[in-house]
Short mmCIF file of N, CA and C in Angstrom, two decimals:
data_model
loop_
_atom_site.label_atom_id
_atom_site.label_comp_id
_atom_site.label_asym_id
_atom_site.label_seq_id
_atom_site.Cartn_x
_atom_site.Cartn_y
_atom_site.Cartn_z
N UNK A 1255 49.63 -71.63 -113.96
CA UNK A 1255 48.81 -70.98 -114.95
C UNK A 1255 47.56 -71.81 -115.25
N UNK A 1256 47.59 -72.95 -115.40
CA UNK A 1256 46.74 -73.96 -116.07
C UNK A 1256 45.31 -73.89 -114.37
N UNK A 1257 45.95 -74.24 -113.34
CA UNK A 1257 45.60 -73.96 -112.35
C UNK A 1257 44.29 -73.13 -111.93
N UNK A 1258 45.20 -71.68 -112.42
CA UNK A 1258 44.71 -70.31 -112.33
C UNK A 1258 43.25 -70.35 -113.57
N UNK A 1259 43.72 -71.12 -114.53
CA UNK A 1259 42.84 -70.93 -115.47
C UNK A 1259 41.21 -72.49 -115.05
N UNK A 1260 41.90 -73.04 -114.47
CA UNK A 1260 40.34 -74.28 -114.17
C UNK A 1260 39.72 -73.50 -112.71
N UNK A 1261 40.47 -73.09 -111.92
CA UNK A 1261 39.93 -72.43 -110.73
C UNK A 1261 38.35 -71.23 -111.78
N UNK A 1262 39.27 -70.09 -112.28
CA UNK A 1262 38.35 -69.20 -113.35
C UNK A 1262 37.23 -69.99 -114.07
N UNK A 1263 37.51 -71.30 -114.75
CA UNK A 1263 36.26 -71.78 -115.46
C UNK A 1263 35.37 -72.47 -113.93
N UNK A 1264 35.93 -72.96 -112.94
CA UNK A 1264 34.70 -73.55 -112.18
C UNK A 1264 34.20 -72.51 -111.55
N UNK A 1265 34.81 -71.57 -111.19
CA UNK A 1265 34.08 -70.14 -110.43
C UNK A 1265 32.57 -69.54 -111.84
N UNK A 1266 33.15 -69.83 -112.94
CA UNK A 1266 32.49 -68.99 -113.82
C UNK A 1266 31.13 -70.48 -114.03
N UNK A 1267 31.36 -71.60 -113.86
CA UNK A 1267 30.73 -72.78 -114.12
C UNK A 1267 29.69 -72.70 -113.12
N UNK A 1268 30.04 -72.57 -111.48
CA UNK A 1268 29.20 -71.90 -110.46
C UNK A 1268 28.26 -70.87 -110.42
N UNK A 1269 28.87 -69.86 -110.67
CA UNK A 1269 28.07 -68.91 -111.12
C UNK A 1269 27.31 -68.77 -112.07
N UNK A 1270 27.52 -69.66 -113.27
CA UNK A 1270 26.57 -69.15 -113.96
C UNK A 1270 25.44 -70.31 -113.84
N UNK A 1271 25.10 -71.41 -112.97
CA UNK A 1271 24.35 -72.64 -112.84
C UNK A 1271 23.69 -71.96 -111.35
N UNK A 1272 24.03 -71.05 -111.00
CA UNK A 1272 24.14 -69.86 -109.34
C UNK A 1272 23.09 -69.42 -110.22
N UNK A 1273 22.97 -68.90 -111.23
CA UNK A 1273 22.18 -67.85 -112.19
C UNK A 1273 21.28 -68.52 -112.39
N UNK A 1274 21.26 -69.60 -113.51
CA UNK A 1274 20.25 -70.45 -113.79
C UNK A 1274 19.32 -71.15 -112.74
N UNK A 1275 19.73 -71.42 -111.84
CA UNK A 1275 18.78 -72.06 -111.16
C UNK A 1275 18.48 -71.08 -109.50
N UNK A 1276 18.55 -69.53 -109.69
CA UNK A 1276 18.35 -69.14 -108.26
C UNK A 1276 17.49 -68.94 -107.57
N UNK A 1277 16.01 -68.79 -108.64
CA UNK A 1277 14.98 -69.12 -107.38
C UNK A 1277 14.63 -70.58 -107.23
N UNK A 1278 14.93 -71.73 -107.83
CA UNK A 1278 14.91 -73.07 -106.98
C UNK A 1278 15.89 -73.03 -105.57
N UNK A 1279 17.23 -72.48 -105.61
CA UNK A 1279 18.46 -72.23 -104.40
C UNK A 1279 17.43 -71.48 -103.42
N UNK A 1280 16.70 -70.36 -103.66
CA UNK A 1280 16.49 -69.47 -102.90
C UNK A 1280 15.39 -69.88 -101.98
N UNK A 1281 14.02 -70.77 -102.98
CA UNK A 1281 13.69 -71.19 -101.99
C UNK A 1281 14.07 -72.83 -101.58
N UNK A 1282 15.29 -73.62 -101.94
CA UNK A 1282 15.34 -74.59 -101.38
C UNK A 1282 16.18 -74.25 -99.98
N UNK A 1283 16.33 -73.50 -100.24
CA UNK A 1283 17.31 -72.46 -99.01
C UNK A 1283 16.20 -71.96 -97.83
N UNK A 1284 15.33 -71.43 -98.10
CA UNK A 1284 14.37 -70.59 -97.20
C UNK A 1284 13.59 -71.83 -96.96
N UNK A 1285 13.11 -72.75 -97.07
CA UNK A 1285 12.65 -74.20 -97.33
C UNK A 1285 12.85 -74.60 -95.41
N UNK A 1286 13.96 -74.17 -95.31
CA UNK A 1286 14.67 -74.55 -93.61
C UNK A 1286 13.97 -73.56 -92.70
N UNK A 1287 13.00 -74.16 -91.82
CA UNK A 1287 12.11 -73.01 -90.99
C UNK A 1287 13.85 -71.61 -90.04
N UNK A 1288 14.47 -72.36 -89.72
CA UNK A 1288 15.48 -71.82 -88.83
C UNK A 1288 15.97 -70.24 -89.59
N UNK A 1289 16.80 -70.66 -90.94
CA UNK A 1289 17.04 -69.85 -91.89
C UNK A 1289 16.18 -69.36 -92.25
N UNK A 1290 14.90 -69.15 -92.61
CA UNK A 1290 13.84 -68.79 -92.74
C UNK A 1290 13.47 -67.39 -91.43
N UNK A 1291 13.21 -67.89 -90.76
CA UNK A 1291 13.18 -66.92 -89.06
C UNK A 1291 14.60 -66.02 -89.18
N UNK A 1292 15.30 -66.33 -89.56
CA UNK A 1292 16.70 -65.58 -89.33
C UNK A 1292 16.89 -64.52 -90.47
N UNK A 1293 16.05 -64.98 -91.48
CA UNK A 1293 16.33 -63.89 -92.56
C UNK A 1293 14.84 -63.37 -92.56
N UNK A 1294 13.64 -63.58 -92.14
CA UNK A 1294 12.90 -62.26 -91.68
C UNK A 1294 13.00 -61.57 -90.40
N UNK A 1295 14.44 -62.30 -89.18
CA UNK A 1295 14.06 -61.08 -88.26
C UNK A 1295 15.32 -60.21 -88.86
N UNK A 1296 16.53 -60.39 -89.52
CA UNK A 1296 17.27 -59.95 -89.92
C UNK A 1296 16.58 -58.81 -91.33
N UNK A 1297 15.45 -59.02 -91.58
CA UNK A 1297 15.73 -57.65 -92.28
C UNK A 1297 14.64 -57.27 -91.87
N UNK A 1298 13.74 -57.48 -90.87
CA UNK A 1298 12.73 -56.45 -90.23
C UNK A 1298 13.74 -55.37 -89.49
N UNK A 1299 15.34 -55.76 -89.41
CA UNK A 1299 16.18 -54.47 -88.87
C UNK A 1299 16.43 -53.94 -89.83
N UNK A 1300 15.89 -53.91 -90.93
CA UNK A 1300 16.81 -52.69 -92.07
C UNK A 1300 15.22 -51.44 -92.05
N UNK A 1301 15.46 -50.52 -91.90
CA UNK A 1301 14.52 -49.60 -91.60
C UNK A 1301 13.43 -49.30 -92.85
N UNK A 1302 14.82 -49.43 -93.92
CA UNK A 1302 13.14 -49.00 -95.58
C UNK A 1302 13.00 -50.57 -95.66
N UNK A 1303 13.06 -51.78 -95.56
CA UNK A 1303 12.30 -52.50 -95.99
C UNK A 1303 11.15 -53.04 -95.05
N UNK A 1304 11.75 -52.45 -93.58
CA UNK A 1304 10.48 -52.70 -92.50
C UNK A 1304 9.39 -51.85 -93.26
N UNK A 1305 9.71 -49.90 -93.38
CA UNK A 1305 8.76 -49.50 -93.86
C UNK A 1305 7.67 -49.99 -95.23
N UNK A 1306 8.46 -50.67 -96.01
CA UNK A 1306 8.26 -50.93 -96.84
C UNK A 1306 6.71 -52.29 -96.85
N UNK A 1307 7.66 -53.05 -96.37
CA UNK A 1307 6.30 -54.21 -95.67
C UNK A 1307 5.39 -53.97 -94.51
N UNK A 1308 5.38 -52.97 -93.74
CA UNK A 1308 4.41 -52.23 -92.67
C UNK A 1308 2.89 -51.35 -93.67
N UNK A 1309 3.97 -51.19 -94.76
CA UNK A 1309 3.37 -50.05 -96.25
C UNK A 1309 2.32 -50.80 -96.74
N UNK A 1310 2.92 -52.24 -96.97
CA UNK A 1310 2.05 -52.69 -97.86
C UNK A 1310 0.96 -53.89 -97.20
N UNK A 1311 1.16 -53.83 -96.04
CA UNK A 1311 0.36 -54.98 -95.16
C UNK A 1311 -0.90 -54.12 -94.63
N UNK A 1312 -0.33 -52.78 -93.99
CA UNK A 1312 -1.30 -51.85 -93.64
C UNK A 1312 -2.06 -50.79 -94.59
N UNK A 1313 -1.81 -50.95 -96.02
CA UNK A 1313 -2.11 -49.68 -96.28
C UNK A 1313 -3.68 -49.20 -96.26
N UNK A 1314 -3.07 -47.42 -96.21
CA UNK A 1314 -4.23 -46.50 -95.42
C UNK A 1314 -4.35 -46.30 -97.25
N UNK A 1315 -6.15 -46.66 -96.84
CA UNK A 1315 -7.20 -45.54 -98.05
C UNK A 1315 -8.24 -44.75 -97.56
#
């Protein structure tokens, strides 16, 4: 029980320091050229956010 209950406070201790600090994580994370390349060719495959950034790089007036 006691167990069950410190596992719950460090998950909740994680997460909420996960919260507080996620755009320092996000870009100390993207920071790595490798990971970086891997998560823009990985979502130039999702189809609305390709459109999405094709939208706003090209847009027609």
């Amino acid at each position: 029980m006691i167990k069950m209950l410190l596992k719950l406070m460090f998950i909740g201790f994680i997460t909420y320091f996960g919260y507080q600090y996620r755009y320092r994580l996000v870009n100390m994370i993207l920071s790595v050229p490798f990971i970086r390349r891997s998560v823009v060719a990985s979502s130039m495959n999702l189809p609305f956010l390709k459109d999405k950034m094709l939208e706003s790089i090209f847009r027609y007036e």
